[in-house]
PDB file of C-alpha atoms in Angstrom:
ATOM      1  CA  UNK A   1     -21.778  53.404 -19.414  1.00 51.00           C
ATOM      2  CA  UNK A   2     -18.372  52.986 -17.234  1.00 55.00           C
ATOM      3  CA  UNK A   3     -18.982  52.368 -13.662  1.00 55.00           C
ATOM      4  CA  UNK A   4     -15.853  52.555 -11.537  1.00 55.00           C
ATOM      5  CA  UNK A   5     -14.809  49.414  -9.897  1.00 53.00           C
ATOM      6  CA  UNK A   6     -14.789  49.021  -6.010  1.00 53.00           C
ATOM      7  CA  UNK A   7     -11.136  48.555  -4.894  1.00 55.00           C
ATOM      8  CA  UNK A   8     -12.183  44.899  -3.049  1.00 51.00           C
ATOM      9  CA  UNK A   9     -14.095  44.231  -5.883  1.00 51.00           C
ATOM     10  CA  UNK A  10     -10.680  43.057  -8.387  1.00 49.00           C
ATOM     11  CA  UNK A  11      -9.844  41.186  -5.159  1.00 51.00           C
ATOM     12  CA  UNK A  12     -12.493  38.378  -5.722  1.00 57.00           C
ATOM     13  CA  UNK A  13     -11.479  36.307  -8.408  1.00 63.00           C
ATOM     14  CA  UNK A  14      -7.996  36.252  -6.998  1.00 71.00           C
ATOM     15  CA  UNK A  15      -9.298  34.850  -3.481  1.00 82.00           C
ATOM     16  CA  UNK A  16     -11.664  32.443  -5.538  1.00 81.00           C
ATOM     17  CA  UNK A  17      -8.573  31.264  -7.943  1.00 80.00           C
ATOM     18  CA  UNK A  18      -6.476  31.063  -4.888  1.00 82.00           C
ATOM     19  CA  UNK A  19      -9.013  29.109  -2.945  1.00 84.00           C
ATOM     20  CA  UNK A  20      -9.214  26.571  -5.717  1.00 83.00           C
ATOM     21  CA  UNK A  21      -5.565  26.536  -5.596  1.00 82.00           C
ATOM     22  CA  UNK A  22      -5.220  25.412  -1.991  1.00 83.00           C
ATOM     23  CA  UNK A  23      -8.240  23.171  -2.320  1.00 82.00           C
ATOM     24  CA  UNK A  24      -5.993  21.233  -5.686  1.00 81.00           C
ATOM     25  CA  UNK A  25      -3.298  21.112  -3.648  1.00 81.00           C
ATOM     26  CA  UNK A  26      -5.030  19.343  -0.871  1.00 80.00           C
ATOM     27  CA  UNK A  27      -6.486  16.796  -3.537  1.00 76.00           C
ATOM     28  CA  UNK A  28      -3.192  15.906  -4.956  1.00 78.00           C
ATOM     29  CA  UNK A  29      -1.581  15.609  -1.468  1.00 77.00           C
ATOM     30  CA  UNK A  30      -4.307  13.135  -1.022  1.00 75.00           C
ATOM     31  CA  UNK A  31      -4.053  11.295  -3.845  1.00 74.00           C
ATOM     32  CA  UNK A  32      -0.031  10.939  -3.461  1.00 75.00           C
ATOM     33  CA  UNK A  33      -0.855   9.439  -0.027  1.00 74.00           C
ATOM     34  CA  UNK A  34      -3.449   7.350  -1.568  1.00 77.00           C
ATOM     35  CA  UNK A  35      -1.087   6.465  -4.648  1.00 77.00           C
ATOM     36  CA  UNK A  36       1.710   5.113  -2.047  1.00 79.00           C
ATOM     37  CA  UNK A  37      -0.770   3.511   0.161  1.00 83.00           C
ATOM     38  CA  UNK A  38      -1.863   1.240  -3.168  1.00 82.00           C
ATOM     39  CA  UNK A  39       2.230   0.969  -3.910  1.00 85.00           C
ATOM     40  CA  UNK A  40       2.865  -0.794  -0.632  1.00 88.00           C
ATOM     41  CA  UNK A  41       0.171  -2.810  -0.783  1.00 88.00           C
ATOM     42  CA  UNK A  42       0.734  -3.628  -3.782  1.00 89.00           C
ATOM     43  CA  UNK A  43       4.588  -4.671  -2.779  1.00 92.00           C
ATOM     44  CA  UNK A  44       3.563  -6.941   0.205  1.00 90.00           C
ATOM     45  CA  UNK A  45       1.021  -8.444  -1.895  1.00 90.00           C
ATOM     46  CA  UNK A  46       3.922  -9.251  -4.556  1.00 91.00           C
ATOM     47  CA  UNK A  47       6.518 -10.291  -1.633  1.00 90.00           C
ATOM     48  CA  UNK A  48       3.749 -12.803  -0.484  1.00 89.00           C
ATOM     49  CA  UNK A  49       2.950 -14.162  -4.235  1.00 90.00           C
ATOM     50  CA  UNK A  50       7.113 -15.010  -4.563  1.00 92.00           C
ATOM     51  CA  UNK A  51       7.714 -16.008  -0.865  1.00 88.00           C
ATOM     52  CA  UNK A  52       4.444 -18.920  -1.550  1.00 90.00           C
ATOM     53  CA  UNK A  53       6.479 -19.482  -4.860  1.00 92.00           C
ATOM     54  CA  UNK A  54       9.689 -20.020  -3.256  1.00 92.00           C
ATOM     55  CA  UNK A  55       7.909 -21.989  -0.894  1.00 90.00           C
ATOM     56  CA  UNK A  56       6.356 -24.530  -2.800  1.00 90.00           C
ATOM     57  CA  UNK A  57       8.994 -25.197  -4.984  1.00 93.00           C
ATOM     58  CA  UNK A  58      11.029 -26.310  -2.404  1.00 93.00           C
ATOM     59  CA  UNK A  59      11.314 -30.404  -1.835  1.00 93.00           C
ATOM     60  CA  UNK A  60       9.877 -32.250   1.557  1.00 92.00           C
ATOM     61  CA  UNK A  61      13.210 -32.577   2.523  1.00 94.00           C
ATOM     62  CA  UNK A  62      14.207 -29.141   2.430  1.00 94.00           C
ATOM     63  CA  UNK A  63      10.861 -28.162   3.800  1.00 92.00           C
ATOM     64  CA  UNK A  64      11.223 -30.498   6.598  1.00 91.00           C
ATOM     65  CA  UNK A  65      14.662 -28.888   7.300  1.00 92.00           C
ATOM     66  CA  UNK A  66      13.585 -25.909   8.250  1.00 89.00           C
ATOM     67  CA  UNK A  67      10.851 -26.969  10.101  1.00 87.00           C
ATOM     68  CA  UNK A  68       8.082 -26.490   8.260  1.00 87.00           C
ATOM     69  CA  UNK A  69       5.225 -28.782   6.302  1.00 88.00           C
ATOM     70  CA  UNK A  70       3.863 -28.094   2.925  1.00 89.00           C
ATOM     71  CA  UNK A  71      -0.060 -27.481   4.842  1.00 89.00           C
ATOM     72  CA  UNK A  72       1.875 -24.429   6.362  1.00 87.00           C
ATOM     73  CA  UNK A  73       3.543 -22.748   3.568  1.00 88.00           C
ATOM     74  CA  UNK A  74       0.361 -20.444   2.389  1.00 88.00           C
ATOM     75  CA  UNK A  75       0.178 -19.400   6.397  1.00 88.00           C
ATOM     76  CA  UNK A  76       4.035 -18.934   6.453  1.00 87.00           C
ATOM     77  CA  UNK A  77       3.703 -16.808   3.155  1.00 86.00           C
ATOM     78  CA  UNK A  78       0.845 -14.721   4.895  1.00 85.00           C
ATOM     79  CA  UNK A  79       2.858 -14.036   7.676  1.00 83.00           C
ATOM     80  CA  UNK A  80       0.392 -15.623   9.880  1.00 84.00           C
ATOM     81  CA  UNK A  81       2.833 -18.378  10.719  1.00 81.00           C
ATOM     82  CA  UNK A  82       5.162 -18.745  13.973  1.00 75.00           C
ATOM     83  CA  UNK A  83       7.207 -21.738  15.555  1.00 71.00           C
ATOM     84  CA  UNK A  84       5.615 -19.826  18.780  1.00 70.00           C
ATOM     85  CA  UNK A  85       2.630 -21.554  19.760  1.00 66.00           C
ATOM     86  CA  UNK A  86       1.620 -18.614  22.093  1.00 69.00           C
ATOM     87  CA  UNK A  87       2.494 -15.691  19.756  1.00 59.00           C
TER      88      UNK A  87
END
């Protein structure tokens, strides 16, 4: 036995699918952010390894002529490290 559909009633699963739609693209709108969040982290972390690198292979002389001692170079590498004593 055939009932007639209701005219809102084809309606439903469209809203629903299109719901789900909007909700997916939310979640992979978040993830991108999330994705290049992790990518620039990841960068500084990687400009910090090589700058510490570069750092300590240097010699005492051409530490000392820029002003800085070895004790200093994991700060310097950080970033955490100014000539500025009130910075």
């Amino acid at each position: 036995m055939n009932t007639p559909l209701a005219p809102g009633a084809l309606t439903a699963p469209t809203d629903t699918l299109a719901r789900i739609a909007v909700f997916l693209g939310a979640l992979a709108c978040s993830a991108q952010i999330r994705w290049h969040r992790l990518d620039a982290w990841l960068d500084a972390r990687r400009r910090v390894a090589q700058d510490r690198l570069d750092l300590a292979g240097m010699s005492e002389r051409e530490l000392r002529d820029i002003g800085v001692y070895r004790a200093s170079v994991d700060a310097i590498a950080a970033g955490d490290w100014s000539r500025d004593p009130f910075r």
